[in-house]
Every structure is written in C-alpha cells, then in structure tokens.
Amino acid sequence: MQSKKIASQFLILCCAMLVSVAQAQKLPNVMILATGGTIAGTGATSTTTVGYTAAKIGVDALIEAVPELKKVANVRGEQVFQIASENMNNDYWLKLAKRVNVLLAQSDVDGIVITHGTDTIEETAYFLNLTVKSRKPVVIVGSMRPSTAISADGPINLYNAVLLAGSQDAIGKGVLVTLNDQINGAREVTKTNTSTLDTFKTPELGFLGYIQGSKPYFYRQSVRKNTVDTEFDISKLDTLPQVDIVYGYANMGPVALNAFVAAGAKGIIHAGVGDGSLASTVIPSIIDARKKGVVVVRSSRVGQGIVARNGEADDDKLDLVVSDTLNAQKARILLMLALTKTTNTKEIQAMYSKY
Ligand code: DAS
C-alpha cells in the first residue's frame, strides 16, 4: 500500500515537472544586462526620492525583487558594469554593445533588457540603435525612484521591459526604451523632466506605444534605419573618435570651441540657438576647425524640429553638416560612428538623413 502511494506521488511529481518544463519552453528567453542607475539605487528612508545612491544593487537582487518575471520569461541576469549613468562613456558603450551582439547571436536568447541610469538612457539607446546587429528586441529600462522608496517604479518598469523584450511585436522595431508604461523609440526619446515618473517622452513625434495589462501595444515605428540596417560595425573597435558639444547662448564666444579643437576633438556638435544659428564670434573658429579637418555639425539647443541645411548658415560654403532632428547629444553619437567610416562631409550628411 505504502509503495503504491509513493509511486503515485512520484508520478504526480514527474507530471508537474514535465508541465513546468513545457511551460518554460513556451516562454521567451530574456537576458537582463545590468549597468547601474537609480533602478539599482538605495535611499536612507522609504521617502527618499532625491539624494539617494544610484548603482548599489546587483542584477540578481533586481530579478529576485520581481518574482513575476518568471511568469512571462525565462530570465537570466548579468552585471555588465555598475555605474550611475552620468558616468557613462565610450568604453562602457563599446563593452555593452559587443556583449549585446554576442548574446543576440545565440539561439537561446530571444531578447535583451538593459537596466540603466536615466540620465544617459537616451544616448545609450541611440548608440545601440546604430550598433546592435540583430532584429531581436533590445529594451532599455530605468527608474526615477530608488528601489527603497514608497511606490518605487523600478519593479514594474523591469517587468514591463522583460515583457516587451520577449514580445514578437517588438522584433524589428529598433532599440526601445520603456518606463511609466510607455514605449519610446531610441532615436527620438529624451528625458524631459529632472525627477518625475513620466520624464521620458518623444516630444512632437510621439510614443511608439504603451504597455497595458501585461501586453505591449504598438501604434507606429521609426522609419529611420537602425540595427541590422546600419553600416556601423563596432566589433573590432576599441575606441571611438573624440566628439564634443559646444552649447549656444547669447553672448557666446569661441573659447569652448577652440579649446575642444586644441584638445584634439575630431568632431564638434554646435548646439546652436534656434535653427542651429552660429554667432558671428564663432565663425572664424569654425573655419579654422574645418581647415584642421575637424568635422562640424550644426545641431540645435531647442531639441525639436529639423535643422535646415543652408538655413541659418551657409553650410555649403563653410562645409558643415546639419543634424536633421537629432538633438546635440544624439548628433554626437552619430558623428562619432560616422567618423569611424569617413571624414567626407557629404557622406556624413547622407548619414544624418538615413539614421
Ligand atoms: N544618476 C542617475 C543615473 O544613474 C540616476 C538615475 O536616474 O538612474 O542616470
């Protein structure tokens, strides 16, 4: 009698294991690559939402804090590095992009989530949008409140990001950013508020979609080339050309631009007032920079709209490039990658119309 009972319990256990294996086989395999930020941050009290420390909690703890992840994906975690993202740099970007490409080439990885500080999410997203060589989903996620705060947004943002990275609908959409139940595209997403939960927006051109009730809903996608459709290959790069940003303002002079050129910048993004206007005080320095082979791109501090070629400056005569709608920090990323291929300003201008 006893042996029959043991046998039936064993049989039930085997069936349960078979069911859970079958369920696991149905779920997408999502890698979570952790890099730091507020989503991994801790504060002194549960009401500390500013003045906390970012980049304190490791990837395993982030995953353990959201047991619901296991219901939507088979997740594995990897700590690529642990920084507050104001300290993001080209070396970290190259390390991250190379790791993403190695993992996405594996058949047992269906999508990747990157946990990241919010300060430079928009830059990392665009860098990966130009350098990831796969159509599989890559979703970058952060949070505006540390994990220790009342109503921390990190756990639900992470859950949504894993959902999105495992979704068939996210395939081929380029690199995505999700916080606050909203889905933004890498090219246009930008941080619009220093501290509120709804800070990430795509002003004027709009969200790609939303996540509601554990389901992503897409309503549009970017028409600009990205990921597998770009000409950029970072697999053999160990550094990126130095490109700096000069900010435009009333009463500006050439000191900053001259200093960047003297320090060896290969490219300058001029974040001009209005439609990328150049103050007369900087034009001689721009002419000098061009003579030294430094590529100069006219962007705008405004943040939205197309910078018109030959609008506020004679770009043909000065041999300048215009940034299309890319803000200065994103125009810098494209120029860095462009300079790994060419210094020809006509070829570079074509890239700003393509990506
Ligand atoms: N310092 C910010 C950063 O790491 C914290 C955050 O918002 O993630 O980007």
mmCIF file of C-alpha atoms and ligand atoms in Angstrom:
data_model
loop_
_atom_site.group_PDB
_atom_site.id
_atom_site.type_symbol
_atom_site.label_atom_id
_atom_site.label_comp_id
_atom_site.label_asym_id
_atom_site.label_seq_id
_atom_site.Cartn_x
_atom_site.Cartn_y
_atom_site.Cartn_z
ATOM 1 C CA MET A 1 0.000 0.000 0.000
ATOM 2 C CA GLN A 2 2.738 2.383 1.058
ATOM 3 C CA SER A 3 4.777 1.653 -2.109
ATOM 4 C CA LYS A 4 1.705 2.413 -4.280
ATOM 5 C CA LYS A 5 1.312 5.773 -2.530
ATOM 6 C CA ILE A 6 4.965 6.613 -3.084
ATOM 7 C CA ALA A 7 4.705 5.565 -6.723
ATOM 8 C CA SER A 8 1.647 7.765 -7.333
ATOM 9 C CA GLN A 9 3.310 10.736 -5.588
ATOM 10 C CA PHE A 10 6.390 10.201 -7.753
ATOM 11 C CA LEU A 11 4.176 10.077 -10.853
ATOM 12 C CA ILE A 12 2.463 13.344 -9.871
ATOM 13 C CA LEU A 13 5.861 14.962 -9.291
ATOM 14 C CA CYS A 14 7.096 13.842 -12.721
ATOM 15 C CA CYS A 15 3.959 15.208 -14.398
ATOM 16 C CA ALA A 16 4.348 18.505 -12.580
ATOM 17 C CA MET A 17 7.972 18.727 -13.679
ATOM 18 C CA LEU A 18 7.018 17.918 -17.274
ATOM 19 C CA VAL A 19 4.347 20.633 -17.209
ATOM 20 C CA SER A 20 6.772 23.221 -15.829
ATOM 21 C CA VAL A 21 9.401 22.277 -18.428
ATOM 22 C CA ALA A 22 6.780 22.559 -21.161
ATOM 23 C CA GLN A 23 5.709 25.948 -19.809
ATOM 24 C CA ALA A 24 9.337 27.132 -19.617
ATOM 25 C CA GLN A 25 9.887 26.007 -23.202
ATOM 26 C CA LYS A 26 6.935 28.194 -24.270
ATOM 27 C CA LEU A 27 8.321 31.316 -22.530
ATOM 28 C CA PRO A 28 10.863 33.567 -24.285
ATOM 29 C CA ASN A 29 14.474 33.575 -23.063
ATOM 30 C CA VAL A 30 15.356 37.101 -21.948
ATOM 31 C CA MET A 31 18.782 38.230 -20.739
ATOM 32 C CA ILE A 32 18.871 41.110 -18.267
ATOM 33 C CA LEU A 33 22.117 43.103 -18.525
ATOM 34 C CA ALA A 34 22.515 45.414 -15.526
ATOM 35 C CA THR A 35 24.583 48.591 -15.676
ATOM 36 C CA GLY A 36 23.525 50.559 -12.541
ATOM 37 C CA GLY A 37 21.421 53.695 -12.156
ATOM 38 C CA THR A 38 18.519 54.580 -9.891
ATOM 39 C CA ILE A 39 16.741 51.305 -10.662
ATOM 40 C CA ALA A 40 19.614 49.765 -8.682
ATOM 41 C CA GLY A 41 19.711 52.636 -6.216
ATOM 42 C CA THR A 42 19.050 52.805 -2.463
ATOM 43 C CA GLY A 43 17.948 55.687 -0.245
ATOM 44 C CA ALA A 44 18.278 56.288 3.509
ATOM 45 C CA THR A 45 14.500 56.144 4.068
ATOM 46 C CA SER A 46 11.363 54.970 2.226
ATOM 47 C CA THR A 47 10.556 58.564 1.315
ATOM 48 C CA THR A 48 13.994 59.366 -0.093
ATOM 49 C CA THR A 49 13.377 60.062 -3.778
ATOM 50 C CA VAL A 50 16.235 62.516 -4.242
ATOM 51 C CA GLY A 51 19.662 62.386 -2.628
ATOM 52 C CA TYR A 52 19.820 58.562 -2.796
ATOM 53 C CA THR A 53 22.760 56.499 -4.080
ATOM 54 C CA ALA A 54 22.485 55.013 -7.563
ATOM 55 C CA ALA A 55 24.110 51.770 -8.700
ATOM 56 C CA LYS A 56 24.117 49.839 -5.403
ATOM 57 C CA ILE A 57 22.013 46.707 -6.070
ATOM 58 C CA GLY A 58 23.192 43.820 -8.231
ATOM 59 C CA VAL A 59 21.278 42.169 -11.050
ATOM 60 C CA ASP A 60 20.355 39.051 -9.035
ATOM 61 C CA ALA A 61 18.669 41.205 -6.383
ATOM 62 C CA LEU A 62 16.814 43.169 -9.061
ATOM 63 C CA ILE A 63 15.454 39.919 -10.509
ATOM 64 C CA GLU A 64 14.628 38.426 -7.094
ATOM 65 C CA ALA A 65 12.610 41.545 -6.237
ATOM 66 C CA VAL A 66 10.215 40.781 -9.137
ATOM 67 C CA PRO A 67 9.222 37.083 -8.936
ATOM 68 C CA GLU A 68 6.521 37.771 -11.548
ATOM 69 C CA LEU A 69 9.262 37.894 -14.196
ATOM 70 C CA LYS A 70 9.320 34.086 -14.208
ATOM 71 C CA LYS A 71 5.706 34.021 -15.402
ATOM 72 C CA VAL A 72 6.492 35.937 -18.598
ATOM 73 C CA ALA A 73 10.027 34.849 -19.499
ATOM 74 C CA ASN A 74 12.944 32.604 -18.662
ATOM 75 C CA VAL A 75 15.260 35.320 -17.330
ATOM 76 C CA ARG A 76 18.994 35.243 -16.712
ATOM 77 C CA GLY A 77 20.981 38.165 -15.323
ATOM 78 C CA GLU A 78 24.457 39.549 -15.963
ATOM 79 C CA GLN A 79 26.124 42.564 -14.306
ATOM 80 C CA VAL A 80 27.990 44.216 -17.194
ATOM 81 C CA PHE A 81 29.076 47.154 -15.012
ATOM 82 C CA GLN A 82 27.656 49.157 -12.090
ATOM 83 C CA ILE A 83 27.592 52.948 -12.550
ATOM 84 C CA ALA A 84 25.441 55.993 -12.175
ATOM 85 C CA SER A 85 24.850 56.785 -15.819
ATOM 86 C CA GLU A 86 26.195 60.342 -15.667
ATOM 87 C CA ASN A 87 29.490 58.440 -15.737
ATOM 88 C CA MET A 88 28.663 56.572 -18.947
ATOM 89 C CA ASN A 89 31.448 56.758 -21.528
ATOM 90 C CA ASN A 90 32.578 55.366 -24.883
ATOM 91 C CA ASP A 91 34.420 52.431 -23.290
ATOM 92 C CA TYR A 92 31.273 51.293 -21.468
ATOM 93 C CA TRP A 93 29.237 51.698 -24.666
ATOM 94 C CA LEU A 94 31.619 49.550 -26.683
ATOM 95 C CA LYS A 95 31.696 46.883 -23.952
ATOM 96 C CA LEU A 96 27.900 46.832 -23.711
ATOM 97 C CA ALA A 97 27.272 46.797 -27.477
ATOM 98 C CA LYS A 98 29.757 43.970 -28.021
ATOM 99 C CA ARG A 99 28.167 41.908 -25.221
ATOM 100 C CA VAL A 100 24.673 42.525 -26.614
ATOM 101 C CA ASN A 101 25.741 41.369 -30.080
ATOM 102 C CA VAL A 102 27.396 38.205 -28.762
ATOM 103 C CA LEU A 103 24.290 37.287 -26.752
ATOM 104 C CA LEU A 104 21.779 38.076 -29.516
ATOM 105 C CA ALA A 105 23.704 35.820 -31.882
ATOM 106 C CA GLN A 106 22.878 32.926 -29.541
ATOM 107 C CA SER A 107 19.770 30.890 -30.404
ATOM 108 C CA ASP A 108 18.885 30.597 -26.684
ATOM 109 C CA VAL A 109 18.470 34.389 -26.322
ATOM 110 C CA ASP A 110 15.222 35.873 -27.665
ATOM 111 C CA GLY A 111 15.615 39.396 -26.329
ATOM 112 C CA ILE A 112 17.668 41.615 -24.044
ATOM 113 C CA VAL A 113 16.753 44.050 -21.287
ATOM 114 C CA ILE A 114 19.340 46.595 -20.166
ATOM 115 C CA THR A 115 18.827 48.215 -16.760
ATOM 116 C CA HIS A 116 20.403 51.665 -16.865
ATOM 117 C CA GLY A 117 20.565 55.060 -15.179
ATOM 118 C CA THR A 118 18.052 57.531 -16.599
ATOM 119 C CA ASP A 119 20.487 60.413 -17.119
ATOM 120 C CA THR A 120 22.002 58.968 -20.311
ATOM 121 C CA ILE A 121 19.471 56.298 -21.308
ATOM 122 C CA GLU A 122 18.633 58.297 -24.458
ATOM 123 C CA GLU A 123 22.266 58.290 -25.565
ATOM 124 C CA THR A 124 22.936 54.618 -24.862
ATOM 125 C CA ALA A 125 19.677 53.753 -26.621
ATOM 126 C CA TYR A 126 20.684 55.626 -29.778
ATOM 127 C CA PHE A 127 24.236 54.243 -29.705
ATOM 128 C CA LEU A 128 22.845 50.699 -29.558
ATOM 129 C CA ASN A 129 20.214 51.563 -32.181
ATOM 130 C CA LEU A 130 23.137 52.169 -34.564
ATOM 131 C CA THR A 131 25.399 49.292 -33.471
ATOM 132 C CA VAL A 132 23.261 46.260 -32.488
ATOM 133 C CA LYS A 133 23.345 43.680 -35.317
ATOM 134 C CA SER A 134 20.119 41.801 -34.683
ATOM 135 C CA ARG A 135 16.368 42.321 -35.167
ATOM 136 C CA LYS A 136 15.697 40.743 -31.769
ATOM 137 C CA PRO A 137 14.269 43.171 -29.168
ATOM 138 C CA VAL A 138 16.666 45.258 -27.078
ATOM 139 C CA VAL A 139 14.815 47.185 -24.352
ATOM 140 C CA ILE A 140 16.452 49.729 -22.057
ATOM 141 C CA VAL A 141 14.790 50.418 -18.727
ATOM 142 C CA GLY A 142 15.432 52.608 -15.706
ATOM 143 C CA SER A 143 13.506 54.143 -12.873
ATOM 144 C CA MET A 144 13.008 57.565 -11.367
ATOM 145 C CA ARG A 145 12.725 56.346 -7.769
ATOM 146 C CA PRO A 146 15.248 54.139 -5.949
ATOM 147 C CA SER A 147 14.285 50.580 -5.033
ATOM 148 C CA THR A 148 13.873 51.575 -1.359
ATOM 149 C CA ALA A 149 11.232 54.254 -1.988
ATOM 150 C CA ILE A 150 7.474 54.003 -1.451
ATOM 151 C CA SER A 151 5.921 53.192 -4.875
ATOM 152 C CA ALA A 152 9.302 52.566 -6.444
ATOM 153 C CA ASP A 153 8.764 52.399 -10.216
ATOM 154 C CA GLY A 154 11.706 50.081 -10.894
ATOM 155 C CA PRO A 155 9.970 46.720 -10.369
ATOM 156 C CA ILE A 156 7.011 47.408 -12.682
ATOM 157 C CA ASN A 157 9.317 49.042 -15.240
ATOM 158 C CA LEU A 158 11.549 45.947 -15.184
ATOM 159 C CA TYR A 159 8.530 43.641 -15.511
ATOM 160 C CA ASN A 160 7.282 45.667 -18.496
ATOM 161 C CA ALA A 161 10.731 45.682 -20.087
ATOM 162 C CA VAL A 162 11.037 41.888 -19.850
ATOM 163 C CA LEU A 163 7.539 41.526 -21.308
ATOM 164 C CA LEU A 164 8.496 43.796 -24.195
ATOM 165 C CA ALA A 165 11.854 42.110 -24.826
ATOM 166 C CA GLY A 166 10.077 38.749 -25.051
ATOM 167 C CA SER A 167 7.326 40.028 -27.326
ATOM 168 C CA GLN A 168 7.120 39.118 -31.022
ATOM 169 C CA ASP A 169 5.685 42.616 -31.637
ATOM 170 C CA ALA A 170 8.964 44.222 -30.533
ATOM 171 C CA ILE A 171 11.024 42.375 -33.156
ATOM 172 C CA GLY A 172 12.495 44.674 -35.802
ATOM 173 C CA LYS A 173 11.392 47.900 -34.057
ATOM 174 C CA GLY A 174 14.944 49.058 -33.228
ATOM 175 C CA VAL A 175 16.146 49.655 -29.672
ATOM 176 C CA LEU A 176 13.289 50.573 -27.336
ATOM 177 C CA VAL A 177 13.056 52.448 -24.032
ATOM 178 C CA THR A 178 10.251 51.735 -21.591
ATOM 179 C CA LEU A 179 9.377 53.419 -18.308
ATOM 180 C CA ASN A 180 5.990 54.520 -16.952
ATOM 181 C CA ASP A 181 4.018 52.027 -19.148
ATOM 182 C CA GLN A 182 5.137 53.899 -22.280
ATOM 183 C CA ILE A 183 7.242 52.656 -25.209
ATOM 184 C CA ASN A 184 9.678 55.097 -26.833
ATOM 185 C CA GLY A 185 11.956 54.621 -29.826
ATOM 186 C CA ALA A 186 15.711 55.087 -29.347
ATOM 187 C CA ARG A 187 16.182 57.793 -31.999
ATOM 188 C CA GLU A 188 13.793 60.395 -30.584
ATOM 189 C CA VAL A 189 13.309 59.518 -26.881
ATOM 190 C CA THR A 190 14.603 62.141 -24.480
ATOM 191 C CA LYS A 191 14.473 62.905 -20.749
ATOM 192 C CA THR A 192 12.135 65.888 -20.335
ATOM 193 C CA ASN A 193 11.942 66.303 -16.525
ATOM 194 C CA THR A 194 14.629 66.113 -13.875
ATOM 195 C CA SER A 195 12.618 63.954 -11.451
ATOM 196 C CA THR A 196 9.040 62.944 -12.423
ATOM 197 C CA LEU A 197 7.989 59.403 -13.378
ATOM 198 C CA ASP A 198 6.749 60.467 -16.827
ATOM 199 C CA THR A 199 10.044 62.107 -17.781
ATOM 200 C CA PHE A 200 10.776 60.043 -20.915
ATOM 201 C CA LYS A 201 8.912 61.337 -23.934
ATOM 202 C CA THR A 202 9.208 61.608 -27.686
ATOM 203 C CA PRO A 203 8.066 65.231 -27.941
ATOM 204 C CA GLU A 204 6.064 66.065 -31.108
ATOM 205 C CA LEU A 205 6.683 62.728 -32.857
ATOM 206 C CA GLY A 206 5.217 60.676 -30.012
ATOM 207 C CA PHE A 207 5.431 57.342 -28.250
ATOM 208 C CA LEU A 208 5.643 54.134 -30.293
ATOM 209 C CA GLY A 209 3.035 52.626 -27.960
ATOM 210 C CA TYR A 210 2.084 51.565 -24.450
ATOM 211 C CA ILE A 211 2.207 48.575 -22.130
ATOM 212 C CA GLN A 212 -1.124 47.843 -20.501
ATOM 213 C CA GLY A 213 -2.298 44.758 -18.612
ATOM 214 C CA SER A 214 0.977 42.881 -19.237
ATOM 215 C CA LYS A 215 0.696 43.429 -23.005
ATOM 216 C CA PRO A 216 2.600 45.792 -25.326
ATOM 217 C CA TYR A 217 0.579 47.824 -27.846
ATOM 218 C CA PHE A 218 2.398 49.414 -30.796
ATOM 219 C CA TYR A 219 0.851 52.221 -32.908
ATOM 220 C CA ARG A 220 3.832 53.272 -35.013
ATOM 221 C CA GLN A 221 7.536 52.689 -35.582
ATOM 222 C CA SER A 222 10.539 54.759 -36.708
ATOM 223 C CA VAL A 223 11.191 54.973 -40.470
ATOM 224 C CA ARG A 224 14.886 55.635 -39.914
ATOM 225 C CA LYS A 225 17.392 52.806 -40.488
ATOM 226 C CA ASN A 226 18.625 51.054 -37.363
ATOM 227 C CA THR A 227 20.362 47.916 -36.002
ATOM 228 C CA VAL A 228 20.916 45.416 -38.831
ATOM 229 C CA ASP A 229 20.314 48.118 -41.474
ATOM 230 C CA THR A 230 23.158 50.425 -40.424
ATOM 231 C CA GLU A 231 26.699 50.472 -41.846
ATOM 232 C CA PHE A 232 28.373 50.650 -38.411
ATOM 233 C CA ASP A 233 30.310 47.672 -37.022
ATOM 234 C CA ILE A 234 31.908 48.179 -33.619
ATOM 235 C CA SER A 235 33.049 44.571 -33.188
ATOM 236 C CA LYS A 236 36.703 45.444 -33.867
ATOM 237 C CA LEU A 237 36.713 48.964 -32.368
ATOM 238 C CA ASP A 238 38.425 49.646 -29.032
ATOM 239 C CA THR A 239 37.920 53.414 -29.057
ATOM 240 C CA LEU A 240 35.682 55.994 -30.687
ATOM 241 C CA PRO A 241 36.750 59.369 -32.179
ATOM 242 C CA GLN A 242 36.519 62.294 -29.729
ATOM 243 C CA VAL A 243 33.486 64.466 -30.468
ATOM 244 C CA ASP A 244 32.480 67.342 -28.193
ATOM 245 C CA ILE A 245 29.447 69.610 -27.894
ATOM 246 C CA VAL A 246 29.518 73.417 -27.882
ATOM 247 C CA TYR A 247 26.374 74.941 -26.375
ATOM 248 C CA GLY A 248 24.972 78.097 -27.961
ATOM 249 C CA TYR A 249 23.704 81.083 -25.931
ATOM 250 C CA ALA A 250 23.535 84.863 -26.011
ATOM 251 C CA ASN A 251 26.976 86.493 -25.718
ATOM 252 C CA MET A 252 28.828 83.254 -26.583
ATOM 253 C CA GLY A 253 32.414 83.388 -27.829
ATOM 254 C CA PRO A 254 34.834 80.900 -29.438
ATOM 255 C CA VAL A 255 36.692 79.813 -26.281
ATOM 256 C CA ALA A 256 34.966 76.442 -25.816
ATOM 257 C CA LEU A 257 35.147 75.500 -29.492
ATOM 258 C CA ASN A 258 38.819 76.488 -29.709
ATOM 259 C CA ALA A 259 39.590 74.505 -26.563
ATOM 260 C CA PHE A 260 37.909 71.335 -27.880
ATOM 261 C CA VAL A 261 39.792 71.589 -31.173
ATOM 262 C CA ALA A 262 43.084 72.243 -29.359
ATOM 263 C CA ALA A 263 42.405 69.171 -27.186
ATOM 264 C CA GLY A 264 42.170 67.020 -30.302
ATOM 265 C CA ALA A 265 38.452 66.716 -30.997
ATOM 266 C CA LYS A 266 37.812 65.076 -34.379
ATOM 267 C CA GLY A 267 34.268 66.405 -34.467
ATOM 268 C CA ILE A 268 32.246 69.246 -32.949
ATOM 269 C CA ILE A 269 28.496 69.382 -32.437
ATOM 270 C CA HIS A 270 27.375 73.004 -32.293
ATOM 271 C CA ALA A 271 24.099 73.089 -30.311
ATOM 272 C CA GLY A 272 23.055 76.467 -31.632
ATOM 273 C CA VAL A 273 20.222 78.743 -30.610
ATOM 274 C CA GLY A 274 17.076 78.493 -32.724
ATOM 275 C CA ASP A 275 17.523 76.688 -36.019
ATOM 276 C CA GLY A 276 21.140 75.917 -35.227
ATOM 277 C CA SER A 277 22.324 79.517 -35.637
ATOM 278 C CA LEU A 278 26.036 80.398 -35.455
ATOM 279 C CA ALA A 279 27.051 83.580 -33.613
ATOM 280 C CA SER A 280 29.474 85.673 -35.713
ATOM 281 C CA THR A 281 32.010 85.317 -32.877
ATOM 282 C CA VAL A 282 32.443 81.584 -33.554
ATOM 283 C CA ILE A 283 32.574 81.525 -37.355
ATOM 284 C CA PRO A 284 36.343 82.216 -37.669
ATOM 285 C CA SER A 285 36.981 79.336 -35.248
ATOM 286 C CA ILE A 286 34.686 77.034 -37.231
ATOM 287 C CA ILE A 287 36.569 77.908 -40.437
ATOM 288 C CA ASP A 288 39.844 77.171 -38.611
ATOM 289 C CA ALA A 289 38.499 73.871 -37.283
ATOM 290 C CA ARG A 290 37.483 72.805 -40.790
ATOM 291 C CA LYS A 291 40.973 73.670 -42.078
ATOM 292 C CA LYS A 292 42.321 71.290 -39.401
ATOM 293 C CA GLY A 293 39.984 68.538 -40.634
ATOM 294 C CA VAL A 294 37.559 68.746 -37.707
ATOM 295 C CA VAL A 295 34.010 67.919 -38.855
ATOM 296 C CA VAL A 296 31.435 70.408 -37.546
ATOM 297 C CA VAL A 297 27.713 69.561 -37.263
ATOM 298 C CA ARG A 298 25.092 72.216 -36.714
ATOM 299 C CA SER A 299 22.509 70.947 -34.228
ATOM 300 C CA SER A 300 20.152 72.980 -32.055
ATOM 301 C CA ARG A 301 19.711 73.530 -28.324
ATOM 302 C CA VAL A 302 15.933 73.678 -28.976
ATOM 303 C CA GLY A 303 15.568 69.892 -29.092
ATOM 304 C CA GLN A 304 12.721 69.575 -31.626
ATOM 305 C CA GLY A 305 12.463 70.269 -35.355
ATOM 306 C CA ILE A 306 14.660 69.935 -38.422
ATOM 307 C CA VAL A 307 17.876 71.994 -38.580
ATOM 308 C CA ALA A 308 17.616 73.386 -42.136
ATOM 309 C CA ARG A 309 20.700 72.970 -44.341
ATOM 310 C CA ASN A 310 21.890 76.391 -45.578
ATOM 311 C CA GLY A 311 19.200 77.988 -43.387
ATOM 312 C CA GLU A 312 20.888 79.931 -40.581
ATOM 313 C CA ALA A 313 24.386 79.410 -42.052
ATOM 314 C CA ASP A 314 25.978 78.819 -45.478
ATOM 315 C CA ASP A 315 26.710 75.130 -44.844
ATOM 316 C CA ASP A 316 27.859 74.563 -48.416
ATOM 317 C CA LYS A 317 30.414 77.389 -48.186
ATOM 318 C CA LEU A 318 31.574 76.523 -44.639
ATOM 319 C CA ASP A 319 31.496 72.775 -45.454
ATOM 320 C CA LEU A 320 29.305 71.950 -42.446
ATOM 321 C CA VAL A 321 26.844 69.146 -41.717
ATOM 322 C CA VAL A 322 23.362 69.637 -40.226
ATOM 323 C CA SER A 323 21.867 67.208 -37.667
ATOM 324 C CA ASP A 324 18.321 66.821 -39.095
ATOM 325 C CA THR A 325 16.132 66.403 -35.949
ATOM 326 C CA LEU A 326 18.797 64.820 -33.717
ATOM 327 C CA ASN A 327 19.422 66.740 -30.510
ATOM 328 C CA ALA A 328 23.044 67.585 -29.723
ATOM 329 C CA GLN A 329 23.765 64.557 -27.548
ATOM 330 C CA LYS A 330 22.426 62.171 -30.196
ATOM 331 C CA ALA A 331 24.011 64.068 -33.100
ATOM 332 C CA ARG A 332 27.310 63.498 -31.255
ATOM 333 C CA ILE A 333 26.786 59.720 -31.245
ATOM 334 C CA LEU A 334 26.087 59.567 -34.964
ATOM 335 C CA LEU A 335 29.104 61.772 -35.746
ATOM 336 C CA MET A 336 31.397 59.551 -33.612
ATOM 337 C CA LEU A 337 30.278 56.468 -35.523
ATOM 338 C CA ALA A 338 30.348 58.289 -38.870
ATOM 339 C CA LEU A 339 33.976 59.274 -38.233
ATOM 340 C CA THR A 340 34.884 55.593 -37.888
ATOM 341 C CA LYS A 341 33.897 55.297 -41.592
ATOM 342 C CA THR A 342 34.729 58.649 -43.236
ATOM 343 C CA THR A 343 35.571 62.371 -42.794
ATOM 344 C CA ASN A 344 33.844 63.270 -46.054
ATOM 345 C CA THR A 345 31.144 65.784 -45.078
ATOM 346 C CA LYS A 346 28.847 64.840 -47.970
ATOM 347 C CA GLU A 347 28.928 61.174 -46.917
ATOM 348 C CA ILE A 348 28.352 62.184 -43.294
ATOM 349 C CA GLN A 349 25.452 64.467 -44.236
ATOM 350 C CA ALA A 350 23.814 61.495 -46.004
ATOM 351 C CA MET A 351 24.041 59.512 -42.759
ATOM 352 C CA TYR A 352 22.062 62.180 -40.876
ATOM 353 C CA SER A 353 19.285 61.749 -43.452
ATOM 354 C CA LYS A 354 19.362 57.966 -43.101
ATOM 355 C CA TYR A 355 19.670 57.205 -39.360
HETATM 356 N N1 DAS B 1 22.191 59.484 -11.591
HETATM 357 C C1 DAS B 1 21.101 58.905 -12.332
HETATM 358 C C2 DAS B 1 21.656 57.908 -13.338
HETATM 359 O O1 DAS B 1 22.309 56.958 -12.930
HETATM 360 C C3 DAS B 1 20.130 58.163 -11.518
HETATM 361 C C4 DAS B 1 19.053 57.614 -12.401
HETATM 362 O O2 DAS B 1 18.128 58.352 -12.652
HETATM 363 O O3 DAS B 1 19.144 56.483 -12.881
HETATM 364 O O4 DAS B 1 21.370 58.099 -14.513
#
